[in-house]
PDB file of C-alpha atoms in Angstrom:
ATOM      1  CA  MET I 606       0.000   0.000   0.000  1.00 84.00           C
ATOM      2  CA  GLN I 607       1.386   3.383  -0.994  1.00 93.00           C
ATOM      3  CA  SER I 608       1.752   6.298   1.395  1.00 94.00           C
ATOM      4  CA  ILE I 609       2.931   9.894   1.202  1.00 94.00           C
ATOM      5  CA  SER I 610       3.666  12.636   3.692  1.00 93.00           C
ATOM      6  CA  PRO I 611       1.177  15.498   4.006  1.00 94.00           C
ATOM      7  CA  LYS I 612       3.744  17.842   2.380  1.00 93.00           C
ATOM      8  CA  GLN I 613       3.340  15.895  -0.866  1.00 94.00           C
ATOM      9  CA  LEU I 614      -0.380  16.675  -1.180  1.00 93.00           C
ATOM     10  CA  LYS I 615      -1.248  18.957  -4.081  1.00 90.00           C
ATOM     11  CA  LYS I 616      -3.967  21.584  -4.233  1.00 86.00           C
ATOM     12  CA  ASP I 617      -6.399  19.610  -6.424  1.00 89.00           C
ATOM     13  CA  ASP I 618      -5.899  16.147  -4.861  1.00 94.00           C
ATOM     14  CA  LEU I 619      -8.942  14.086  -3.902  1.00 95.00           C
ATOM     15  CA  ILE I 620      -8.808  13.703  -0.126  1.00 95.00           C
ATOM     16  CA  LEU I 621     -11.015  11.569   2.094  1.00 96.00           C
ATOM     17  CA  ASP I 622     -10.907  12.215   5.843  1.00 94.00           C
ATOM     18  CA  VAL I 623     -12.116   9.057   7.609  1.00 94.00           C
ATOM     19  CA  ARG I 624     -12.305  10.442  11.137  1.00 90.00           C
ATOM     20  CA  GLY I 625     -15.528  10.606  13.103  1.00 81.00           C
ATOM     21  CA  CYS I 626     -16.681  13.472  15.303  1.00 67.00           C
ATOM     22  CA  PRO I 627     -14.301  13.199  18.263  1.00 60.00           C
ATOM     23  CA  GLY I 628     -11.130  13.312  16.186  1.00 59.00           C
ATOM     24  CA  ARG I 629     -12.419  15.617  13.487  1.00 63.00           C
ATOM     25  CA  GLY I 630     -13.714  18.112  16.027  1.00 62.00           C
ATOM     26  CA  GLN I 631     -10.249  19.437  16.825  1.00 76.00           C
ATOM     27  CA  ILE I 632      -8.400  19.996  13.562  1.00 83.00           C
ATOM     28  CA  ILE I 633      -9.221  19.677   9.856  1.00 85.00           C
ATOM     29  CA  LEU I 634      -7.421  20.335   6.591  1.00 89.00           C
ATOM     30  CA  ASN I 635      -8.187  23.802   5.252  1.00 90.00           C
ATOM     31  CA  ARG I 636      -8.858  22.587   1.719  1.00 90.00           C
ATOM     32  CA  PRO I 637     -11.647  20.778  -0.132  1.00 92.00           C
ATOM     33  CA  HIS I 638     -12.048  17.205   1.049  1.00 92.00           C
ATOM     34  CA  TRP I 639     -14.692  14.633   1.867  1.00 93.00           C
ATOM     35  CA  ASN I 640     -15.427  13.386   5.357  1.00 91.00           C
ATOM     36  CA  VAL I 641     -16.894   9.937   5.864  1.00 92.00           C
ATOM     37  CA  PRO I 642     -16.230   8.316   9.252  1.00 91.00           C
ATOM     38  CA  ILE I 643     -14.592   4.937   8.719  1.00 93.00           C
ATOM     39  CA  GLU I 644     -17.442   3.265  10.596  1.00 92.00           C
ATOM     40  CA  MET I 645     -19.849   4.500   7.904  1.00 92.00           C
ATOM     41  CA  LEU I 646     -17.545   4.054   4.900  1.00 95.00           C
ATOM     42  CA  ASN I 647     -18.732   1.820   2.085  1.00 96.00           C
ATOM     43  CA  PRO I 648     -16.062   2.152  -0.629  1.00 96.00           C
ATOM     44  CA  LYS I 649     -18.261   0.865  -3.466  1.00 95.00           C
ATOM     45  CA  ASP I 650     -21.007   3.375  -2.642  1.00 95.00           C
ATOM     46  CA  PHE I 651     -18.427   6.167  -2.254  1.00 95.00           C
ATOM     47  CA  ILE I 652     -16.838   5.384  -5.633  1.00 95.00           C
ATOM     48  CA  LYS I 653     -20.240   5.329  -7.311  1.00 94.00           C
ATOM     49  CA  ARG I 654     -21.545   8.463  -5.587  1.00 94.00           C
ATOM     50  CA  TYR I 655     -18.515  10.591  -6.480  1.00 93.00           C
ATOM     51  CA  GLU I 656     -17.977   8.911  -9.858  1.00 93.00           C
ATOM     52  CA  LEU I 657     -14.381   7.931  -9.163  1.00 93.00           C
ATOM     53  CA  ASP I 658     -12.890   6.140 -12.140  1.00 92.00           C
ATOM     54  CA  GLY I 659      -9.426   5.502 -10.725  1.00 90.00           C
ATOM     55  CA  LYS I 660      -7.679   8.005 -13.001  1.00 92.00           C
ATOM     56  CA  LYS I 661      -7.114  10.373 -10.100  1.00 93.00           C
ATOM     57  CA  THR I 662      -5.582   9.153  -6.863  1.00 95.00           C
ATOM     58  CA  LEU I 663      -7.721   9.136  -3.732  1.00 97.00           C
ATOM     59  CA  TYR I 664      -5.781  10.115  -0.602  1.00 96.00           C
ATOM     60  CA  THR I 665      -7.071   8.817   2.722  1.00 96.00           C
ATOM     61  CA  ILE I 666      -6.276  10.742   5.879  1.00 95.00           C
ATOM     62  CA  CYS I 667      -7.112  10.581   9.571  1.00 93.00           C
ATOM     63  CA  THR I 668      -5.465  11.873  12.729  1.00 89.00           C
ATOM     64  CA  THR I 669      -2.266   9.808  12.548  1.00 88.00           C
ATOM     65  CA  GLY I 670      -2.631   7.487   9.551  1.00 90.00           C
ATOM     66  CA  ARG I 671      -3.831   4.257  11.180  1.00 92.00           C
ATOM     67  CA  LYS I 672      -7.517   4.542  10.193  1.00 94.00           C
ATOM     68  CA  ALA I 673      -6.510   5.973   6.815  1.00 96.00           C
ATOM     69  CA  ALA I 674      -4.558   2.765   6.112  1.00 96.00           C
ATOM     70  CA  ILE I 675      -7.593   0.658   7.054  1.00 96.00           C
ATOM     71  CA  ALA I 676      -9.797   2.766   4.761  1.00 96.00           C
ATOM     72  CA  ALA I 677      -7.297   2.492   1.907  1.00 96.00           C
ATOM     73  CA  GLN I 678      -7.283  -1.284   2.280  1.00 96.00           C
ATOM     74  CA  MET I 679     -11.093  -1.233   2.161  1.00 96.00           C
ATOM     75  CA  PHE I 680     -10.915   0.587  -1.192  1.00 96.00           C
ATOM     76  CA  ILE I 681      -8.300  -1.841  -2.511  1.00 96.00           C
ATOM     77  CA  ASN I 682     -10.460  -4.795  -1.434  1.00 96.00           C
ATOM     78  CA  SER I 683     -13.358  -3.192  -3.332  1.00 94.00           C
ATOM     79  CA  GLY I 684     -11.298  -3.097  -6.529  1.00 94.00           C
ATOM     80  CA  PHE I 685     -10.231   0.575  -6.384  1.00 95.00           C
ATOM     81  CA  LYS I 686      -6.426   0.422  -6.570  1.00 93.00           C
ATOM     82  CA  ASN I 687      -5.490   4.109  -6.972  1.00 95.00           C
ATOM     83  CA  VAL I 688      -5.579   4.967  -3.262  1.00 97.00           C
ATOM     84  CA  VAL I 689      -2.767   6.350  -1.112  1.00 96.00           C
ATOM     85  CA  VAL I 690      -2.483   6.851   2.651  1.00 97.00           C
ATOM     86  CA  VAL I 691      -1.378  10.213   4.027  1.00 96.00           C
ATOM     87  CA  LYS I 692       1.015   9.025   6.735  1.00 95.00           C
ATOM     88  CA  GLY I 693       1.046  11.028   9.931  1.00 93.00           C
ATOM     89  CA  GLY I 694      -2.420  12.368   9.087  1.00 93.00           C
ATOM     90  CA  VAL I 695      -3.617  15.844   9.984  1.00 92.00           C
ATOM     91  CA  THR I 696      -1.343  15.814  13.018  1.00 90.00           C
ATOM     92  CA  GLN I 697       1.687  15.669  10.732  1.00 93.00           C
ATOM     93  CA  ALA I 698       0.054  18.126   8.318  1.00 92.00           C
ATOM     94  CA  ALA I 699      -0.156  20.708  11.120  1.00 91.00           C
ATOM     95  CA  ILE I 700       3.462  20.044  12.117  1.00 93.00           C
ATOM     96  CA  ASP I 701       4.521  20.430   8.476  1.00 92.00           C
ATOM     97  CA  GLY I 702       2.802  23.819   8.312  1.00 89.00           C
ATOM     98  CA  LEU I 703       0.007  22.869   5.930  1.00 91.00           C
ATOM     99  CA  PRO I 704      -3.132  24.999   6.191  1.00 90.00           C
ATOM    100  CA  VAL I 705      -5.354  23.507   8.878  1.00 88.00           C
ATOM    101  CA  LEU I 706      -8.315  24.818  10.837  1.00 85.00           C
ATOM    102  CA  ARG I 707      -8.382  24.310  14.555  1.00 79.00           C
ATOM    103  CA  THR I 708     -11.965  24.111  15.609  1.00 70.00           C
ATOM    104  CA  HIS I 709     -13.677  24.849  18.883  1.00 65.00           C
ATOM    105  CA  ILE I 710     -14.260  21.619  20.744  1.00 63.00           C
ATOM    106  CA  LYS I 711     -17.912  21.488  21.668  1.00 72.00           C
ATOM    107  CA  ILE I 712     -18.981  18.975  24.270  1.00 79.00           C
ATOM    108  CA  PRO I 713     -22.253  17.297  23.247  1.00 81.00           C
ATOM    109  CA  MET I 714     -25.272  18.559  25.197  1.00 86.00           C
ATOM    110  CA  GLU I 715     -26.051  15.202  26.806  1.00 89.00           C
ATOM    111  CA  ARG I 716     -22.502  15.032  28.216  1.00 89.00           C
ATOM    112  CA  GLN I 717     -22.781  18.627  29.474  1.00 91.00           C
ATOM    113  CA  VAL I 718     -25.989  17.734  31.338  1.00 94.00           C
ATOM    114  CA  ARG I 719     -24.421  14.621  32.883  1.00 94.00           C
ATOM    115  CA  LEU I 720     -21.280  16.556  33.847  1.00 94.00           C
ATOM    116  CA  PHE I 721     -23.165  19.486  35.379  1.00 95.00           C
ATOM    117  CA  ALA I 722     -25.673  17.232  37.179  1.00 96.00           C
ATOM    118  CA  GLY I 723     -22.870  15.057  38.546  1.00 96.00           C
ATOM    119  CA  LEU I 724     -20.903  18.061  39.790  1.00 97.00           C
ATOM    120  CA  LEU I 725     -23.979  19.522  41.503  1.00 97.00           C
ATOM    121  CA  VAL I 726     -24.809  16.188  43.169  1.00 97.00           C
ATOM    122  CA  LEU I 727     -21.201  15.768  44.327  1.00 97.00           C
ATOM    123  CA  LEU I 728     -20.934  19.339  45.602  1.00 97.00           C
ATOM    124  CA  GLY I 729     -24.334  19.267  47.320  1.00 97.00           C
ATOM    125  CA  THR I 730     -23.556  15.949  49.013  1.00 97.00           C
ATOM    126  CA  LEU I 731     -20.134  17.083  50.245  1.00 97.00           C
ATOM    127  CA  LEU I 732     -21.520  20.383  51.538  1.00 97.00           C
ATOM    128  CA  GLY I 733     -24.400  18.484  53.175  1.00 97.00           C
ATOM    129  CA  ILE I 734     -21.990  16.152  54.973  1.00 97.00           C
ATOM    130  CA  PHE I 735     -19.331  18.678  55.995  1.00 97.00           C
ATOM    131  CA  VAL I 736     -21.096  22.057  56.230  1.00 97.00           C
ATOM    132  CA  ASN I 737     -24.846  21.917  56.756  1.00 97.00           C
ATOM    133  CA  SER I 738     -27.400  19.187  56.105  1.00 97.00           C
ATOM    134  CA  TRP I 739     -29.626  21.662  54.227  1.00 97.00           C
ATOM    135  CA  TRP I 740     -27.178  21.376  51.317  1.00 97.00           C
ATOM    136  CA  LEU I 741     -28.534  17.851  50.730  1.00 97.00           C
ATOM    137  CA  ALA I 742     -31.497  19.588  49.069  1.00 97.00           C
ATOM    138  CA  VAL I 743     -29.238  20.185  46.031  1.00 97.00           C
ATOM    139  CA  PRO I 744     -28.738  16.492  45.107  1.00 97.00           C
ATOM    140  CA  LEU I 745     -32.410  15.883  45.968  1.00 97.00           C
ATOM    141  CA  PHE I 746     -33.426  18.639  43.525  1.00 96.00           C
ATOM    142  CA  ILE I 747     -31.085  17.335  40.798  1.00 96.00           C
ATOM    143  CA  GLY I 748     -32.335  13.758  41.260  1.00 95.00           C
ATOM    144  CA  SER I 749     -35.931  14.975  41.023  1.00 96.00           C
ATOM    145  CA  GLY I 750     -35.114  16.902  37.854  1.00 95.00           C
ATOM    146  CA  LEU I 751     -33.455  13.865  36.261  1.00 94.00           C
ATOM    147  CA  THR I 752     -36.450  11.714  37.159  1.00 95.00           C
ATOM    148  CA  TYR I 753     -38.835  14.276  35.650  1.00 94.00           C
ATOM    149  CA  SER I 754     -36.645  14.456  32.547  1.00 93.00           C
ATOM    150  CA  GLY I 755     -36.729  10.677  32.169  1.00 93.00           C
ATOM    151  CA  ILE I 756     -40.532  10.619  32.398  1.00 95.00           C
ATOM    152  CA  THR I 757     -41.348  13.623  30.203  1.00 94.00           C
ATOM    153  CA  ASN I 758     -38.289  13.748  27.889  1.00 91.00           C
ATOM    154  CA  TRP I 759     -37.902  17.457  28.748  1.00 93.00           C
ATOM    155  CA  CYS I 760     -34.792  18.561  30.634  1.00 93.00           C
ATOM    156  CA  GLY I 761     -34.679  21.924  32.370  1.00 93.00           C
ATOM    157  CA  MET I 762     -30.912  21.722  32.831  1.00 94.00           C
ATOM    158  CA  MET I 763     -30.452  21.172  29.090  1.00 92.00           C
ATOM    159  CA  TRP I 764     -32.693  24.168  28.408  1.00 92.00           C
ATOM    160  CA  VAL I 765     -30.472  26.328  30.652  1.00 93.00           C
ATOM    161  CA  LEU I 766     -27.198  24.951  29.244  1.00 91.00           C
ATOM    162  CA  GLU I 767     -28.322  25.598  25.655  1.00 89.00           C
ATOM    163  CA  LYS I 768     -28.468  29.313  26.514  1.00 90.00           C
ATOM    164  CA  MET I 769     -24.877  29.406  27.806  1.00 89.00           C
ATOM    165  CA  PRO I 770     -22.358  31.358  25.685  1.00 85.00           C
ATOM    166  CA  TRP I 771     -20.146  28.327  24.998  1.00 80.00           C
ATOM    167  CA  ASN I 772     -23.108  26.649  23.248  1.00 78.00           C
ATOM    168  CA  LYS I 773     -23.865  29.534  20.872  1.00 75.00           C
TER     169      LYS I 773
END
């Protein structure tokens, strides 16, 4: 299987980024490219959809090159031989000085709710044990809110967190 360094990429190369949301959420190539997470990649469908005839090389890239190599092998196994792995991935591209975009990492809303609820329960419990038992009302309130959310599928904490500046 062929591989190149990110420095060898040319402006009009066909590039496929096979990273999913966690990896892709931090840094991306600042140039036209496709993004199909490797878990969702079907090489035959991809070739058909983008009318790839094999005349132009398809370059697969990920964070470090490991998933890109797996994706390239998937294309080869599907009969598409003109595929090359970008070794070192976008990590190496950034080191090499290629144009990349560093994106704001946004924590998914469900994780924000779990994090905030957990912190409030922990804080309320500790304050209730070591400061004043009235602080135990905080974890009681959070537990009630989570129960209500589970029954109605409406979450007040999510509603509040959606209005926070980091979620705009």
